[in-house]
Short mmCIF file of C-alpha atoms and ligand atoms in Angstrom, two decimals:
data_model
loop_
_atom_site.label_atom_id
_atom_site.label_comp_id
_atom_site.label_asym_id
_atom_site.label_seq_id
_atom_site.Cartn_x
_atom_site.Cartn_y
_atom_site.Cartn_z
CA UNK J 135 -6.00 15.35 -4.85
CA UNK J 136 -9.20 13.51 -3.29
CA UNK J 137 -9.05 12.90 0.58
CA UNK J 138 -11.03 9.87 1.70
CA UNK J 139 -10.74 10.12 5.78
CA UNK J 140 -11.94 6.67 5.78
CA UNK J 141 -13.08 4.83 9.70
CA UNK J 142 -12.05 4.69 13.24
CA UNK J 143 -7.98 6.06 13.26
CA UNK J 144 -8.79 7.21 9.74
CA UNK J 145 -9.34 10.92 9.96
CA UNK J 146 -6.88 11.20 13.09
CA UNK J 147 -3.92 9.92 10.54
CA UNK J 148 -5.23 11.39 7.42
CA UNK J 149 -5.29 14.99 9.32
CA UNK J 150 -1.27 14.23 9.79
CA UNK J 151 -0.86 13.09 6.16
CA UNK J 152 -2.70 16.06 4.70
CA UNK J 153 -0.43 18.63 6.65
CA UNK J 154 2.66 16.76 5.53
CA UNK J 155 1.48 16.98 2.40
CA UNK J 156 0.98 20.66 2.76
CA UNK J 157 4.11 21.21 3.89
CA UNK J 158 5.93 19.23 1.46
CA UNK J 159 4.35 21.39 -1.54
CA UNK J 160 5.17 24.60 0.36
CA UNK J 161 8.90 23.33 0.77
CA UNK J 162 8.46 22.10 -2.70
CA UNK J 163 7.50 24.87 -4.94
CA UNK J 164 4.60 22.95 -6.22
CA UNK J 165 0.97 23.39 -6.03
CA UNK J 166 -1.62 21.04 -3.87
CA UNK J 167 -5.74 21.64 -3.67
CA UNK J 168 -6.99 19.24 -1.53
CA UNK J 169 -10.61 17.82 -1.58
CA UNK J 170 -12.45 15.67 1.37
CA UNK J 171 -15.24 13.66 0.08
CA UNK J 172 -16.41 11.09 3.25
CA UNK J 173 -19.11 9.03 1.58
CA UNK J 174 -16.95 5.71 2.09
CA UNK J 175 -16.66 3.35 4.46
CA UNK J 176 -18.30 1.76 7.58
CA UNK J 177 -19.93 4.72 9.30
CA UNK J 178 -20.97 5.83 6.06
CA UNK J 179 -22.85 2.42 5.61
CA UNK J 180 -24.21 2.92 9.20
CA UNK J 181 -25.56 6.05 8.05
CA UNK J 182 -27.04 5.40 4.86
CA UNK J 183 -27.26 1.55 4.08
CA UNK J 184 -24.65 2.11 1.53
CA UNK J 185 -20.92 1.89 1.73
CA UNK J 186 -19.91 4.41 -0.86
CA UNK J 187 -21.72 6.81 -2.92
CA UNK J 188 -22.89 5.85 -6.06
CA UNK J 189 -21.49 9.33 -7.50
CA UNK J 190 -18.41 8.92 -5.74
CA UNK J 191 -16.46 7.10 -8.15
CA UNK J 192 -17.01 9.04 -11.07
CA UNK J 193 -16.04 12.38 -8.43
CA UNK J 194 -13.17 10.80 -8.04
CA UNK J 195 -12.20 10.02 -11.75
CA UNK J 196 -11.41 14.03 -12.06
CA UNK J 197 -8.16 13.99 -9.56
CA UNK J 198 -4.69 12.98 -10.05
CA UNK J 199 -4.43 10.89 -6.87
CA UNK J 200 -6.11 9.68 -3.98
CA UNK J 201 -5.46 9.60 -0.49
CA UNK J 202 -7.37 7.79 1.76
CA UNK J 203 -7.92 6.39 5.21
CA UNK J 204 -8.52 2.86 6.43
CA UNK J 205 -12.31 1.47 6.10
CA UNK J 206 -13.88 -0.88 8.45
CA UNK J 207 -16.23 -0.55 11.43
CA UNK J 208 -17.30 -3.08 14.01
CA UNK J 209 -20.74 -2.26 13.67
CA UNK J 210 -20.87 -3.88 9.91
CA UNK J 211 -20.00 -6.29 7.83
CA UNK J 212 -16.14 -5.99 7.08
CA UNK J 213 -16.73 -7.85 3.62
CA UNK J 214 -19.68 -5.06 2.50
CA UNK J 215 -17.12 -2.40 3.56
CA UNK J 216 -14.26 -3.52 1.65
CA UNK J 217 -15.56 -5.05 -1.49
CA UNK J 218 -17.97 -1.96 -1.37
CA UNK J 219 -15.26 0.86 -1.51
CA UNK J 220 -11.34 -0.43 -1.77
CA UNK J 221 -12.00 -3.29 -3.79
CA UNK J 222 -14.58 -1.32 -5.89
CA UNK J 223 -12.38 1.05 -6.72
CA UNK J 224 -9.29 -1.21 -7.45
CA UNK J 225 -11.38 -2.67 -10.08
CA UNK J 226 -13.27 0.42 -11.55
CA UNK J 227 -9.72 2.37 -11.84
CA UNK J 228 -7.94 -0.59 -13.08
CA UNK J 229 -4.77 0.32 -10.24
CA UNK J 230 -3.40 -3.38 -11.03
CA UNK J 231 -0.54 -2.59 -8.66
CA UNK J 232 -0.78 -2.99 -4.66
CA UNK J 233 3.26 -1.82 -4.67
CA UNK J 234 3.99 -2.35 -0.48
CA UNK J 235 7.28 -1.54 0.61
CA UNK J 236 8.37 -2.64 3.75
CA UNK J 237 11.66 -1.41 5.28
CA UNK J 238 12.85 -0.85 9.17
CA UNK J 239 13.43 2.63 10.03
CA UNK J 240 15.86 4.20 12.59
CA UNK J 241 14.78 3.82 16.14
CA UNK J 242 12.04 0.36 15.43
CA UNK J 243 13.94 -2.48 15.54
CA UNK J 244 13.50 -4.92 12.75
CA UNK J 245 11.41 -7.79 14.48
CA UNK J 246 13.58 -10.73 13.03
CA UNK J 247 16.71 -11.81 15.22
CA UNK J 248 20.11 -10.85 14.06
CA UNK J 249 18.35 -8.55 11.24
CA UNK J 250 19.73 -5.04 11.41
CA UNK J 251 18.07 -3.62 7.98
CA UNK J 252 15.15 -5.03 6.31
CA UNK J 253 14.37 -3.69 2.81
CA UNK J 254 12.41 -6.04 0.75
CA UNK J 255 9.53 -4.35 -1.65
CA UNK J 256 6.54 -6.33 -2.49
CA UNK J 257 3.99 -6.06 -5.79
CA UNK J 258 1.16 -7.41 -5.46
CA UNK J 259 -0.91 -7.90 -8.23
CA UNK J 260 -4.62 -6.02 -7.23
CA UNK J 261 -7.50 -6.83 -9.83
CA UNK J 262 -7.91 -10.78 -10.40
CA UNK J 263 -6.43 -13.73 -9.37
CA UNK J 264 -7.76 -14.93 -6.37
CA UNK J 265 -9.73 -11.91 -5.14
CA UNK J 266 -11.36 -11.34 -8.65
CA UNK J 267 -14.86 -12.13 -7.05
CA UNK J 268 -15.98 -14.93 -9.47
CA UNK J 269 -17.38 -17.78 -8.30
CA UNK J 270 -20.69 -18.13 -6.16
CA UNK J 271 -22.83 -20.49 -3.69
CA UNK J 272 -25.76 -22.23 -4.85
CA UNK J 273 -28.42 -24.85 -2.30
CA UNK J 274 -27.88 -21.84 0.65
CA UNK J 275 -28.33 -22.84 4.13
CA UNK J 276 -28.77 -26.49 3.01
CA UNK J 277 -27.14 -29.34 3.88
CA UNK J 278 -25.84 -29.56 0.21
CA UNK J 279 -24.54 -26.27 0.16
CA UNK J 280 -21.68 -25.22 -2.15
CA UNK J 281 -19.24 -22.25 -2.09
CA UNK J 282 -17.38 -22.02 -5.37
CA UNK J 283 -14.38 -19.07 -4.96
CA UNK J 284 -13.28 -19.14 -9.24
CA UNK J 285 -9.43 -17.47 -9.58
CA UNK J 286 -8.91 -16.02 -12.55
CA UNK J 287 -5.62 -15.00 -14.36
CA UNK J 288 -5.46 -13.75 -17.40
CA UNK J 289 -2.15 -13.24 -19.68
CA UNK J 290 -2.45 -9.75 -19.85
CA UNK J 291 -2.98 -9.09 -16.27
CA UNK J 292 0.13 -11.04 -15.31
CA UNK J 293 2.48 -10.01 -17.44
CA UNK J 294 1.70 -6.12 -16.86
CA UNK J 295 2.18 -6.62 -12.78
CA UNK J 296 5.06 -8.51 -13.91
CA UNK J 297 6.61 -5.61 -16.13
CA UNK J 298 5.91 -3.36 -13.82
CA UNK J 299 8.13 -5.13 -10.61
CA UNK J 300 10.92 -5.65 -13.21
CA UNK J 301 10.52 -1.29 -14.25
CA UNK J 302 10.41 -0.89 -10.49
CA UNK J 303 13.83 -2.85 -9.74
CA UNK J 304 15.26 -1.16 -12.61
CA UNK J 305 14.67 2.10 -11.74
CA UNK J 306 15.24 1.74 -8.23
CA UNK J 307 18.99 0.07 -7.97
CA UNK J 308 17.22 -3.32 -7.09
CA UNK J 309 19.34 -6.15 -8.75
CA UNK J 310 16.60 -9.08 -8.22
CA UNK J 311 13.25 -10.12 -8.57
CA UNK J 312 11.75 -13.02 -6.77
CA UNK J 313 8.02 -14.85 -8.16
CA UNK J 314 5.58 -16.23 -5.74
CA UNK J 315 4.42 -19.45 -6.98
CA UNK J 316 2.41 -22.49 -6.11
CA UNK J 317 3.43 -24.84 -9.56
CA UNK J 318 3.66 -27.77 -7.63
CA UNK J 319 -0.33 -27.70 -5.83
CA UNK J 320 -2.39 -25.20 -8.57
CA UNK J 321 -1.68 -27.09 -11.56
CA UNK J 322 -3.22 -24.65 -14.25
CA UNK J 323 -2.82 -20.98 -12.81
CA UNK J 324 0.27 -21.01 -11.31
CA UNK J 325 2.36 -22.87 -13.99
CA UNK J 326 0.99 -20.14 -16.66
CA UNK J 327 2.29 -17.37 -14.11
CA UNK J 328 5.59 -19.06 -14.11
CA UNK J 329 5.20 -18.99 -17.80
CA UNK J 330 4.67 -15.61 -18.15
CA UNK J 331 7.20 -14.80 -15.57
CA UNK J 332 9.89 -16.66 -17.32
CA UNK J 333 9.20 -14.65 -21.01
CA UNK J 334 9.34 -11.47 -19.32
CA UNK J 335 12.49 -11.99 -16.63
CA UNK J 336 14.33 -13.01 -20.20
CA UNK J 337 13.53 -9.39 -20.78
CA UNK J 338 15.52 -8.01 -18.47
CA UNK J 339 18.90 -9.65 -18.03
CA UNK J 340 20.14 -7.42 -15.85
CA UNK J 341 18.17 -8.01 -13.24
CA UNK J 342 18.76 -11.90 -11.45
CA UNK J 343 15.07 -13.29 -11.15
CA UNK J 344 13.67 -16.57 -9.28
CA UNK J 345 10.55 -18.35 -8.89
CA UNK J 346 10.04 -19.27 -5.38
CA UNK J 347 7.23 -21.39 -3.84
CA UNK J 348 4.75 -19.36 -1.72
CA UNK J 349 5.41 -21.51 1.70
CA UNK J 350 9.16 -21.40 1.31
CA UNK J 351 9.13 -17.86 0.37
CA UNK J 352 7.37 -16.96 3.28
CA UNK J 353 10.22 -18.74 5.57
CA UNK J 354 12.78 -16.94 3.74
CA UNK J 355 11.36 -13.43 4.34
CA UNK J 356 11.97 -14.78 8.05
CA UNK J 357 15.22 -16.86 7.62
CA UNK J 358 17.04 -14.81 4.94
CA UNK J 359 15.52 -11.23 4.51
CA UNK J 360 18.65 -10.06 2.83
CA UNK J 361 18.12 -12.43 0.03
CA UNK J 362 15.09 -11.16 -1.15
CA UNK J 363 14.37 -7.16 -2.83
CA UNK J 364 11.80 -7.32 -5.26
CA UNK J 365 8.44 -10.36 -4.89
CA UNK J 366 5.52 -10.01 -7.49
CA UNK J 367 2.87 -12.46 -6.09
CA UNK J 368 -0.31 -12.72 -7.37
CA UNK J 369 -3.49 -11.33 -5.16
CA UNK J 370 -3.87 -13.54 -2.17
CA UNK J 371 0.12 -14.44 -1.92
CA UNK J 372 0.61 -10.91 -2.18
CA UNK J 373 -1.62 -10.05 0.20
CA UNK J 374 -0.31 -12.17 2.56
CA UNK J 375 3.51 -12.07 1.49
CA UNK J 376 3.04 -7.86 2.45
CA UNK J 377 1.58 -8.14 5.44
CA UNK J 378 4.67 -11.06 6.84
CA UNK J 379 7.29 -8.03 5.12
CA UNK J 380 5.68 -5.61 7.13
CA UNK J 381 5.29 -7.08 10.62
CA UNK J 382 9.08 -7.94 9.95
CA UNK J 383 10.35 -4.75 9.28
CA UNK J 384 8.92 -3.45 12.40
CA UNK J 385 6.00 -2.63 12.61
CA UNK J 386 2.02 -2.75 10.86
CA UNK J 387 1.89 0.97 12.08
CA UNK J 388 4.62 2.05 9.92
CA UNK J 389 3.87 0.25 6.34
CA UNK J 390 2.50 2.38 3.61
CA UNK J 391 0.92 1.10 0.29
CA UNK J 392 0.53 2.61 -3.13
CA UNK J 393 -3.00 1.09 -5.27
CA UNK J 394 -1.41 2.01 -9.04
CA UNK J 395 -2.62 2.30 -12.14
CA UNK J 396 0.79 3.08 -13.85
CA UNK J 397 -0.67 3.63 -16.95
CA UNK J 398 -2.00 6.62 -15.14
CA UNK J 399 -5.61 6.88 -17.20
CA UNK J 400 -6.82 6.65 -13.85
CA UNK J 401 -6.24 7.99 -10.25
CA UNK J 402 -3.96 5.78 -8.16
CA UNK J 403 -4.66 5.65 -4.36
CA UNK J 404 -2.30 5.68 -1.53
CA UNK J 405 -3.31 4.12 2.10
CA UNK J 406 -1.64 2.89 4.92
CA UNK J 407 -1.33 -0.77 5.15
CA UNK J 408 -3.24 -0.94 8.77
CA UNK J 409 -7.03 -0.98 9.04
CA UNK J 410 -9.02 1.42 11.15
CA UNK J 411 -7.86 0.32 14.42
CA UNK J 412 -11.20 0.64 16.68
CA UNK J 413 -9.40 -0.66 19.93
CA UNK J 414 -7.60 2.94 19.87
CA UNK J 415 -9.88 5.29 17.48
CA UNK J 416 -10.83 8.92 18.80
CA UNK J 417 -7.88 8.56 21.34
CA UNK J 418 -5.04 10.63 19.74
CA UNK J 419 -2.80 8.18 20.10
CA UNK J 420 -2.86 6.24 16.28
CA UNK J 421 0.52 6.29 14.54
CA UNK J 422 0.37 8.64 11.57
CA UNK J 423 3.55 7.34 9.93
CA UNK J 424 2.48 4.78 8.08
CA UNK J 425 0.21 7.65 6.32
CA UNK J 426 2.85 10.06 6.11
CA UNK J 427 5.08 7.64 3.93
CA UNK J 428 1.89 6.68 1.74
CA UNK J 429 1.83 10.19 0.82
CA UNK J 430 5.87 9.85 -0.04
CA UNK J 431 5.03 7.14 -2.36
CA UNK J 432 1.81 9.18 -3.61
CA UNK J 433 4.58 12.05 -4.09
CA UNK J 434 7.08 9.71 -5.63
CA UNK J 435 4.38 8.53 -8.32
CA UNK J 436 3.47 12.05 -8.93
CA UNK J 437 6.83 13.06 -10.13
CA UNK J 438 8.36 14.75 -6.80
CA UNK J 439 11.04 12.66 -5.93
CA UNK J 440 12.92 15.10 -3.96
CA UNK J 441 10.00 16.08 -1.58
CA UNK J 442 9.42 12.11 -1.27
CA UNK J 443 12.71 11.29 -0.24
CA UNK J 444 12.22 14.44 2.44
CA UNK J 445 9.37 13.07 4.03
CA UNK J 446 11.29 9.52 4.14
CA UNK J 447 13.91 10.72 5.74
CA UNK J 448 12.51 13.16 7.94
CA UNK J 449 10.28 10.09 9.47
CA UNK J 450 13.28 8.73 9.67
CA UNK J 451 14.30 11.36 12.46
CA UNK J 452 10.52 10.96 13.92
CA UNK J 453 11.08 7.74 14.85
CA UNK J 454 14.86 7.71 15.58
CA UNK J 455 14.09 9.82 18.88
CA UNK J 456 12.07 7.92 22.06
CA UNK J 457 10.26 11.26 22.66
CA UNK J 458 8.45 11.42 19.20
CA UNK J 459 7.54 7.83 18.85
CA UNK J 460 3.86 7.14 19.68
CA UNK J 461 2.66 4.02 22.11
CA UNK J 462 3.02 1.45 19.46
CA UNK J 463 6.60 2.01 19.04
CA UNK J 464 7.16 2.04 22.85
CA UNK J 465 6.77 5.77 23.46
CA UNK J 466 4.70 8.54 24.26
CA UNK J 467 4.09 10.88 21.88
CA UNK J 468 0.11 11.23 20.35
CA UNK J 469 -0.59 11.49 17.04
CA UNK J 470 -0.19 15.33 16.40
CA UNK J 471 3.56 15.27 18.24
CA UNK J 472 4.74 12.25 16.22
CA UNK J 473 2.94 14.47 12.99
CA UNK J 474 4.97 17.49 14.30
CA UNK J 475 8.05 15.56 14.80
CA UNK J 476 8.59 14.87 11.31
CA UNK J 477 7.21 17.81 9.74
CA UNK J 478 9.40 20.29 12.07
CA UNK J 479 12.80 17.85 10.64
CA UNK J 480 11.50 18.48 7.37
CA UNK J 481 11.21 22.09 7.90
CA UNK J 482 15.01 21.98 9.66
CA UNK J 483 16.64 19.62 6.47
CA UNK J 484 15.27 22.23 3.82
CA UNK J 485 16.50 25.33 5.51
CA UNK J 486 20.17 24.75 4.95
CA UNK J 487 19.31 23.58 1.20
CA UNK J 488 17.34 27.22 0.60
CA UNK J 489 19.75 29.03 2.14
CA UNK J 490 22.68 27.43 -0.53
CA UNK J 491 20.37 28.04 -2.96
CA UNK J 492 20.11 31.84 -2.01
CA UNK J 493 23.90 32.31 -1.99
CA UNK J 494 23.51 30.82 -5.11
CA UNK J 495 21.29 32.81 -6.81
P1 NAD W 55 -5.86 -3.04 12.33
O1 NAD W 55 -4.67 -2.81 11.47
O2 NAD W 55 -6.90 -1.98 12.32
O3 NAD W 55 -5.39 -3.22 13.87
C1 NAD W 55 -4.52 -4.27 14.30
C2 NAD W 55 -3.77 -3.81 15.55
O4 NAD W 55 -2.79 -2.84 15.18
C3 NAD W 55 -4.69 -3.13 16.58
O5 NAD W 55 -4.24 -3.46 17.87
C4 NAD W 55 -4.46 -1.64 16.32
O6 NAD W 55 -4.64 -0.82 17.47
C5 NAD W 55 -3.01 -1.61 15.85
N1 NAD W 55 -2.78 -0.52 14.90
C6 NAD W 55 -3.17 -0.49 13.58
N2 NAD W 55 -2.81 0.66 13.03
C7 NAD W 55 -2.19 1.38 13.98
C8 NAD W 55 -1.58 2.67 14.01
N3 NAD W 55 -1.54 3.46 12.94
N4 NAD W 55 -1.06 3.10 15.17
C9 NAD W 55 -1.06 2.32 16.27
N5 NAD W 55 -1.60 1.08 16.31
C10 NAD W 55 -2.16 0.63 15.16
O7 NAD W 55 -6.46 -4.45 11.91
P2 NAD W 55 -7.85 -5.13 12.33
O8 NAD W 55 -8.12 -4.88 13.78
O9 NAD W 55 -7.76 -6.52 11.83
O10 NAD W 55 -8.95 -4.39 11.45
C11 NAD W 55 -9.75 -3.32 11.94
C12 NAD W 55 -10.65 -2.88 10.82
O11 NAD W 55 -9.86 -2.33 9.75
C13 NAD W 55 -11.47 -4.00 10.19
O12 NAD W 55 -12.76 -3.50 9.94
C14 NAD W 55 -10.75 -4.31 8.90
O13 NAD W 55 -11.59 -4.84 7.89
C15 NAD W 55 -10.24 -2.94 8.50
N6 NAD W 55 -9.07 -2.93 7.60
C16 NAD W 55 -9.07 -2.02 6.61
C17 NAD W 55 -7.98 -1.92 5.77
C18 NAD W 55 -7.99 -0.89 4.66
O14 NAD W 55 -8.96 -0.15 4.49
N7 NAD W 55 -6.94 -0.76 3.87
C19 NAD W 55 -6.85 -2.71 5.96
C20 NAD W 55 -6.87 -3.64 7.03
C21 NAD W 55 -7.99 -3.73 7.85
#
């Protein structure tokens, strides 16, 4: 796997992930080589002018997965940084899923009122639409100035995104799936999403779908949580969708994401939803769980479900006590406790499995 540390918090909650991951294999039975590349990201544009590598893309081709940090640093341009590594590398690897799930754990309170679990996934789709980059300004600095920003859907792209949030309910005991749409305001692109959505929900009658608008969604993930499991959105609703889901469910610190190509010709990359955090980078204190579960999902994709499900639960226990909760959750605890936290209730949930298996064998 290729580790991309990535800005500010970056290498304090990718040094947490990586032993996690460590640990997991160990526990496991299954083999791990990690590799650090760190030409990406803000300081690496500070330092060179560039924001990744040229080579760096075609380095990264060779490895199964990718785990990386957030990018972004005050001293540059946040739009040079991003469409310069995460967005280039959406694109170049084709990972056409941004899969985000957002759920409370114990001990973080879910933010809405009256909400005691919130468990609502969200896939995003992460290589057009919106954000494909077409579009451009022409008569700069004039008075006549124009900024054209083109979307562009194509059939192909939504329909796959679309497939793959009807697989994912499937195959994870979700009964519906939810559309984000905008029919009624974007006359061409969104009625051909609906479109599309409609042909392939009809795949898949067991599984209830519905086609929501965007701004009514939105007040549903706050007014009726439990209604919702599954949303496909296109770029910009997703992006914006994932981020309301994951302030909900608790906490920004604690939301993981998975960028997938599920066709798997190229490496998918895991992240944590936050950014690099400079108000609190180099000061131990950044909350590595939000890491730690984007290296579940990595695990998850990978084919180790069983080690996934370890580290979710053993966060679980992180977070459930006061003492091993770091500042943003209301405790104490710096980056390496919280880390240690949920790799020492790892350690203490496999011991009792090894042991049956012993007496077993
Ligand atoms: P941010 O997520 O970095 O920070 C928002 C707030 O949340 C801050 O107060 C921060 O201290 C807090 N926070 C974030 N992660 C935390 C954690 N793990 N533990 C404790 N507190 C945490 O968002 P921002 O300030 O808007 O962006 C900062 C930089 O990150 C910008 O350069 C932005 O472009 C970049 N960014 C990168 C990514 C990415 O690479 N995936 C995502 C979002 C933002």
């Amino acid at each position: 796997m290729a580790v991309l540390p990535g800005d500010g918090i970056g290498p304090e909650v990718i040094a947490e992930a990586r032993t996690t991951l460590e640990l997991a294999a160990e526990l496991g039975g299954f083999a791990v080589e990690l590799e650090s590349f760190e030409q990406a990201g803000g300081e690496y544009l500070v330092r060179t002018g560039t924001p990744m590598a040229t080579e760096l893309p075609g380095r990264l081709r060779e490895f199964d997965a990718i785990l990386a940090g957030p990018f972004g640093d005050p001293r540059v341009d946040d739009a040079v940084v991003l469409w310069g590594t995460i967005l280039e590398l959406r694109q170049r690897f084709d990972q056409y899923v941004n899969l985000r799930p957002a759920r409370s754990l114990p001990g973080v309170p879910c933010r809405l009122r009256g909400v005691d679990e919130f468990d609502v996934v969200v896939v995003r789709e992460n290589t057009e639409g919106e954000y494909a980059g077409a579009g451009g300004r022409v008569h700069r600095a004039g008075e006549n100035e124009v900024a054209i920003e083109a979307s562009v859907f194509t059939r192909a792209g939504i329909e796959r995104v679309i497939r793959y949030a009807f697989d994912y309910a499937s195959t994870h005991g979700r009964r519906r799936v939810t559309s984000a749409t905008k029919s009624n305001a974007l006359r061409h692109a969104m009625p051909f999403w609906d479109e599309v959505f409609g042909a392939v929900a009809g795949e898949y009658p067991q599984i209830e779908s519905d086609s929501v608008l965007v701004d009514a969604l939105a007040a549903r993930v706050v007014s009726d949580p439990g209604s919702l499991e599954v949303i496909v959105a296109s770029n910009l609703f997703g992006d914006v969708l994932s981020d309301l889901t994951a302030a909900a469910s608790g906490s920004l610190g604690i939301a993981p994401s998975a960028n997938l190509d599920p066709s798997r010709a190229h490496p998918s990359l895991f992240q944590a939803v936050h950014g690099s955090a400079p108000d609190i980078a180099g000061r131990g204190v950044a909350n590595p769980v939000a890491e730690i579960l984007a290296v579940a999902l990595m695990l998850e994709f990978l084919g180790q479900a069983d080690s996934a499900a370890a580290i979710v639960d053993a966060v679980g226990q992180g977070t459930a006590a006061p003492a091993t909760r770091t500042p943003d959750l209301g405790g104490q605890a710096t980056t390496l406790e919280a880390g240690e936290a949920i790799r020492s209730a790892m350690v203490a949930s496999c011991a009792p499995r090894r042991r049956r298996a012993r007496a077993g064998s």
